[in-house]
CSV table of C-alpha atoms in Angstrom, one decimal:
chain,number,residue,atom,x,y,z
A,11,MET,CA,45.5,131.2,304.2
A,12,LYS,CA,48.0,130.0,306.8
A,13,THR,CA,49.2,127.4,304.4
A,14,MET,CA,49.9,130.1,301.7
A,15,LYS,CA,51.8,132.2,304.3
A,16,SER,CA,53.9,129.2,305.3
A,17,ILE,CA,54.7,128.5,301.7
A,18,LEU,CA,55.7,132.1,301.1
A,19,VAL,CA,57.9,132.2,304.2
A,20,LEU,CA,59.7,129.0,303.1
A,21,PHE,CA,60.2,130.3,299.6
A,22,VAL,CA,61.8,133.6,301.0
A,23,LEU,CA,64.0,131.6,303.3
A,24,ALA,CA,65.1,129.3,300.5
A,25,VAL,CA,65.9,132.1,298.1
A,26,THR,CA,67.7,134.0,300.8
A,27,ALA,CA,69.9,131.0,301.6
A,28,ASN,CA,70.5,130.4,297.9
A,29,ILE,CA,71.9,133.8,297.2
A,30,GLY,CA,74.1,133.9,300.2
A,31,PHE,CA,72.2,136.7,302.0
A,32,ALA,CA,74.0,135.8,305.2
A,33,GLN,CA,77.3,136.6,303.6
A,34,LYS,CA,78.7,140.1,303.9
A,35,GLN,CA,76.9,142.5,301.5
A,36,ILE,CA,78.5,144.5,298.8
A,37,ILE,CA,79.7,148.1,299.1
A,38,LEU,CA,77.1,150.6,298.0
A,39,HIS,CA,78.2,153.6,295.9
A,40,GLN,CA,76.7,156.4,294.0
A,41,ASN,CA,79.0,158.6,292.0
A,42,THR,CA,78.0,162.2,292.8
A,43,GLY,CA,81.4,163.6,291.9
A,44,GLN,CA,82.2,164.1,295.6
A,45,ASP,CA,86.0,164.4,296.0
A,46,TYR,CA,87.4,162.1,298.7
A,47,ILE,CA,90.9,162.7,297.5
A,48,SER,CA,91.3,166.1,299.2
A,49,THR,CA,88.5,166.0,301.7
A,50,THR,CA,87.2,163.5,304.3
A,51,LEU,CA,83.8,162.1,303.5
A,52,ALA,CA,81.1,161.3,305.9
A,53,VAL,CA,81.8,157.6,306.2
A,54,ASP,CA,83.8,158.3,303.0
A,55,SER,CA,80.6,158.3,301.0
A,56,ILE,CA,80.7,154.5,301.1
A,57,THR,CA,78.4,152.3,303.1
A,58,PHE,CA,79.5,148.9,304.3
A,59,GLN,CA,76.7,146.5,305.0
A,60,ASP,CA,78.1,143.6,306.9
A,61,PHE,CA,76.6,141.2,309.4
A,62,ALA,CA,79.4,138.7,309.9
A,63,THR,CA,82.2,138.8,312.5
A,64,PRO,CA,85.7,138.9,311.0
A,65,GLY,CA,87.0,135.3,310.8
A,66,THR,CA,90.1,133.5,309.8
A,67,ALA,CA,89.8,133.3,306.0
A,68,TYR,CA,93.2,133.2,304.2
A,69,ILE,CA,94.2,133.0,300.6
A,70,ASN,CA,97.6,133.6,298.9
A,71,THR,CA,97.6,133.5,295.1
A,72,TYR,CA,101.3,134.3,294.9
A,73,THR,CA,102.5,131.1,296.5
A,74,ASP,CA,99.6,128.7,296.5
A,75,SER,CA,99.3,127.0,293.1
A,76,ASN,CA,95.7,126.0,294.0
A,77,ALA,CA,94.7,129.6,294.6
A,78,VAL,CA,94.1,131.4,291.3
A,79,GLY,CA,92.3,134.5,290.2
A,80,MET,CA,89.1,133.8,288.4
A,81,ASN,CA,89.4,136.6,285.9
A,82,SER,CA,86.6,135.2,283.8
A,83,HIS,CA,84.4,135.8,286.8
A,84,ALA,CA,85.8,139.1,287.9
A,85,LYS,CA,85.6,142.6,286.5
A,86,VAL,CA,87.0,146.2,286.9
A,87,THR,CA,84.6,149.0,286.1
A,88,TRP,CA,84.9,152.8,286.1
A,89,ASP,CA,82.6,155.7,285.9
A,90,ALA,CA,83.0,159.5,285.8
A,91,GLN,CA,80.9,162.6,285.4
A,92,TYR,CA,80.7,163.3,281.7
A,93,LYS,CA,82.2,166.8,281.0
A,94,GLY,CA,82.2,167.3,284.7
A,95,ASP,CA,78.5,168.0,285.1
A,96,ILE,CA,76.2,166.5,282.5
A,97,GLY,CA,75.7,162.9,283.3
A,98,ILE,CA,77.7,159.7,283.8
A,99,ILE,CA,80.0,157.9,281.4
A,100,ALA,CA,81.0,154.4,282.5
A,101,GLY,CA,82.8,151.4,281.3
A,102,GLY,CA,84.8,148.3,282.1
A,103,PHE,CA,87.8,146.3,280.9
A,104,ASP,CA,87.7,142.9,279.1
A,105,GLU,CA,91.2,142.1,280.4
A,106,ASN,CA,92.2,142.3,284.0
A,107,THR,CA,94.4,140.2,286.2
A,108,SER,CA,95.2,140.3,289.9
A,109,ASP,CA,96.9,138.6,292.8
A,110,ILE,CA,96.1,138.8,296.5
A,111,ILE,CA,97.3,137.8,299.9
A,112,PHE,CA,94.2,138.1,302.2
A,113,ASP,CA,94.5,137.4,305.9
A,114,GLU,CA,91.2,138.2,307.6
A,115,ALA,CA,92.6,137.8,311.1
A,116,ASN,CA,95.7,140.0,310.4
A,117,PRO,CA,94.8,142.8,308.0
A,118,ALA,CA,98.4,144.1,308.0
A,119,ASN,CA,99.3,141.1,305.9
A,120,ILE,CA,96.9,142.0,303.1
A,121,ALA,CA,98.7,142.7,299.8
A,122,ILE,CA,97.2,143.2,296.3
A,123,GLU,CA,98.5,143.6,292.8
A,124,GLY,CA,96.3,144.1,289.8
A,125,LYS,CA,96.3,145.5,286.3
A,126,VAL,CA,94.0,146.2,283.4
A,127,ARG,CA,94.6,146.5,279.7
A,128,LEU,CA,93.3,149.9,278.7
A,129,SER,CA,92.6,149.1,275.1
A,130,THR,CA,90.0,146.5,276.1
A,131,THR,CA,87.7,149.1,277.8
A,132,GLN,CA,84.0,148.8,276.9
A,133,THR,CA,81.5,151.6,277.3
A,134,PHE,CA,78.5,150.1,275.5
A,135,GLU,CA,78.8,153.1,273.2
A,136,PRO,CA,80.6,151.7,270.1
A,137,GLY,CA,81.4,155.1,268.6
A,138,ARG,CA,83.7,155.7,271.5
A,139,GLU,CA,85.7,152.5,271.5
A,140,GLY,CA,88.6,151.1,269.6
A,141,PRO,CA,91.8,152.7,268.2
A,142,GLY,CA,91.5,156.3,267.1
A,143,HIS,CA,88.3,156.8,269.1
A,144,CYS,CA,87.8,159.1,272.1
A,145,VAL,CA,87.9,156.7,275.1
A,146,VAL,CA,91.0,154.7,274.3
A,147,SER,CA,92.8,157.9,273.1
A,148,SER,CA,91.9,159.8,276.3
A,149,MET,CA,93.3,156.9,278.3
A,150,GLY,CA,96.6,157.4,276.5
A,151,THR,CA,96.9,154.1,274.7
A,152,LEU,CA,99.0,154.5,271.5
A,153,TYR,CA,98.8,152.1,268.5
A,154,ASP,CA,101.2,151.1,265.8
A,155,SER,CA,99.7,151.8,262.4
A,156,HIS,CA,100.5,151.7,258.7
A,157,TYR,CA,99.0,152.7,255.4
A,158,ASP,CA,97.8,150.2,252.9
A,159,THR,CA,97.3,151.1,249.2
A,160,ILE,CA,94.0,150.2,247.5
A,161,GLN,CA,94.5,149.5,243.8
A,162,ALA,CA,92.4,151.1,241.2
A,163,ASP,CA,89.4,148.9,240.3
A,164,SER,CA,86.0,149.1,238.8
A,165,LEU,CA,82.7,148.0,240.3
A,166,TYR,CA,79.8,146.8,238.1
A,167,SER,CA,76.4,148.2,239.0
A,168,GLY,CA,73.6,145.9,238.0
A,169,SER,CA,71.0,148.6,238.4
A,170,THR,CA,72.6,150.9,235.8
A,171,GLY,CA,74.6,148.4,233.7
A,172,ASN,CA,77.7,150.6,234.1
A,173,TYR,CA,81.1,150.2,235.7
A,174,GLN,CA,82.1,152.6,238.4
A,175,VAL,CA,85.8,153.3,238.5
A,176,ILE,CA,87.4,153.2,242.0
A,177,ALA,CA,90.5,155.3,242.1
A,178,ALA,CA,93.7,154.1,243.9
A,179,ASP,CA,93.8,155.3,247.5
A,180,THR,CA,95.6,154.8,250.7
A,181,VAL,CA,93.9,153.8,254.0
A,182,LEU,CA,95.2,153.9,257.6
A,183,VAL,CA,95.3,150.5,259.2
A,184,TRP,CA,95.6,150.2,263.0
A,185,ASP,CA,97.9,147.6,264.3
A,186,ALA,CA,98.5,146.4,267.9
A,187,PRO,CA,98.5,148.8,270.8
A,188,VAL,CA,101.9,149.9,272.1
A,189,ASP,CA,102.3,147.7,275.2
A,190,SER,CA,104.0,150.3,277.4
A,191,THR,CA,101.0,152.6,277.0
A,192,ASP,CA,98.3,150.0,277.4
A,193,TRP,CA,98.2,149.2,281.1
A,194,ALA,CA,97.2,150.7,284.4
A,195,TYR,CA,98.4,149.1,287.6
A,196,LEU,CA,97.4,149.1,291.3
A,197,THR,CA,99.5,147.8,294.1
A,198,VAL,CA,98.9,147.6,297.9
A,199,ALA,CA,101.9,146.5,299.9
A,200,ALA,CA,101.8,144.4,303.0
A,201,GLY,CA,101.6,146.7,306.0
A,202,ASP,CA,99.6,149.4,304.4
A,203,MET,CA,96.1,147.9,304.8
A,204,TYR,CA,94.2,148.1,308.1
A,205,ALA,CA,90.8,147.2,309.5
A,206,TRP,CA,88.2,150.0,308.9
A,207,GLY,CA,84.6,149.8,309.8
A,208,ASN,CA,83.4,146.4,308.5
A,209,GLY,CA,86.1,146.2,305.9
A,210,TYR,CA,89.7,147.4,305.2
A,211,LYS,CA,91.3,150.6,304.1
A,212,THR,CA,94.6,152.0,302.9
A,213,THR,CA,95.6,155.5,302.0
A,214,ASN,CA,98.8,154.3,300.2
A,215,ALA,CA,97.5,152.2,297.3
A,216,GLN,CA,100.0,152.9,294.5
A,217,PHE,CA,98.1,153.6,291.2
A,218,THR,CA,100.1,153.8,288.0
A,219,TYR,CA,98.3,155.3,285.0
A,220,LYS,CA,99.6,157.3,282.0
A,221,GLY,CA,103.1,157.2,283.3
A,222,LEU,CA,102.3,158.7,286.7
A,223,THR,CA,102.2,156.9,290.0
A,224,THR,CA,100.1,158.3,292.9
A,225,SER,CA,99.0,157.2,296.3
A,226,GLU,CA,95.2,156.7,296.5
A,227,THR,CA,92.7,155.7,299.2
A,228,LEU,CA,91.5,152.2,298.6
A,229,TYR,CA,88.6,150.4,300.3
A,230,LEU,CA,88.4,146.6,300.4
A,231,GLN,CA,85.6,144.3,301.6
A,232,TYR,CA,85.6,140.6,301.9
A,233,LEU,CA,82.2,139.3,301.0
A,234,GLY,CA,82.9,135.7,302.0
A,235,LEU,CA,83.4,132.3,300.4
A,236,ILE,CA,80.5,132.3,297.9
A,237,GLN,CA,80.0,129.2,295.8
A,238,THR,CA,83.7,128.2,296.4
A,239,TYR,CA,84.9,131.7,295.4
A,240,TYR,CA,86.7,134.0,297.7
A,241,THR,CA,84.9,137.2,296.8
A,242,PHE,CA,86.0,140.8,297.3
A,243,GLU,CA,84.8,144.3,296.4
A,244,ALA,CA,87.3,147.1,296.3
A,245,GLN,CA,87.2,150.7,295.1
A,246,PHE,CA,89.1,154.0,294.8
A,247,GLN,CA,88.9,157.3,293.1
A,248,PHE,CA,91.4,159.4,291.3
A,249,LEU,CA,91.3,162.9,289.8
A,250,ALA,CA,91.3,163.4,286.1
A,251,SER,CA,92.9,166.6,285.0
A,252,SER,CA,91.3,169.2,282.6
A,253,VAL,CA,94.7,170.6,281.8
A,254,SER,CA,96.1,169.1,278.5
A,255,THR,CA,99.7,169.3,279.6
A,256,ASP,CA,99.0,167.2,282.8
A,257,PRO,CA,99.9,163.4,282.7
A,258,ARG,CA,96.4,162.6,283.9
A,259,PHE,CA,94.6,164.6,281.3
A,260,CYS,CA,91.7,162.5,280.0
A,261,GLY,CA,90.4,164.6,277.2
A,262,SER,CA,87.7,167.2,277.3
A,263,SER,CA,84.9,164.8,278.3
A,264,ILE,CA,86.2,163.8,281.7
A,265,LYS,CA,87.4,166.6,283.9
A,266,SER,CA,86.8,165.4,287.4
A,267,ILE,CA,86.6,162.4,289.7
A,268,VAL,CA,87.0,158.9,288.2
A,269,HIS,CA,85.6,156.1,290.3
A,270,VAL,CA,87.1,152.6,289.9
A,271,GLN,CA,85.5,149.5,291.3
A,272,MET,CA,86.9,146.0,291.4
A,273,HIS,CA,84.9,142.8,291.7
A,274,MET,CA,87.5,140.1,292.5
A,275,LYS,CA,87.1,136.4,292.8
A,276,TYR,CA,89.6,133.8,293.6
A,277,LYS,CA,89.4,130.0,293.9
C-alpha cells in the first residue's frame, strides 16, 4: 500500500512539473454580463492566481529580430450575452497579430499593439459565418461583390429519362472584404500600464473598432516562460450598442457587454 501511495505521489509531482504548475496561473473569468466599464467590480470580477514573485523578464518584439509573436500558437476570443439575456454567443479570430514590450521589473515600460481580422471570426455555428451572414455583418465588415450570369442549360435526369431546362439567371458572388472595414485594433502606450494585484492594468487601452476609438480597461498577466514561449493572458470589455445609429451597434443579437480575451505567446 505504501508503495502504491509513493508511486501516486511521484506521478502527481511529475505531471505537475510537466504542465508548469509552478508558473503563474491563468486569469479566471465568467461572463455574467456585469459591466466594469461604468462601475468598479469587486476585484474587477477577475481573479488572478499567482504564486511567483515579479522578476526581470524582458521581451521587445519591436526591436529584437529574435523575438517574434507566435501567432500560430496564440488566439483572440470573444463572448457576449446573446440578445442580452438568453445565453452566450462566443467566437474567435483565425488571423491575429501583435507586438509587445514587456518589462516585468518596470511595468511603465510595457507597450502592446495588436489587431484582428474581423472576417476571420469563427463561432462554430456555420450559419452565422462568412459574407452576408449575421456575425461578420454585425461586426461591420463590408465585402466587394459582383453578379455572375448563369447561362441557360438543360440537365438530364436518368430516373425520368427527361431533360430539365435550367433558365438563365444571375447570382451574387462575394469577393474580398473591404480592408478598411475588416480590422479591429488595440494599443497600449508605454506609461499607461501599472502593476495591479498579481498582474498589470491600464484604464487607457485604445480600442478601435467600427471606426470608433475608445479607452478601455485592460488587464494583463504574465504567465511565465513556458516551453520557451513568453506567455501572456489579457482581457477587456466593451459595450455593444442596441441603437442602430450608434457606431458600436452589433445587430439585434448582441446588446450588452462584449468580453475579449487574448492568449499571447512570443518566442
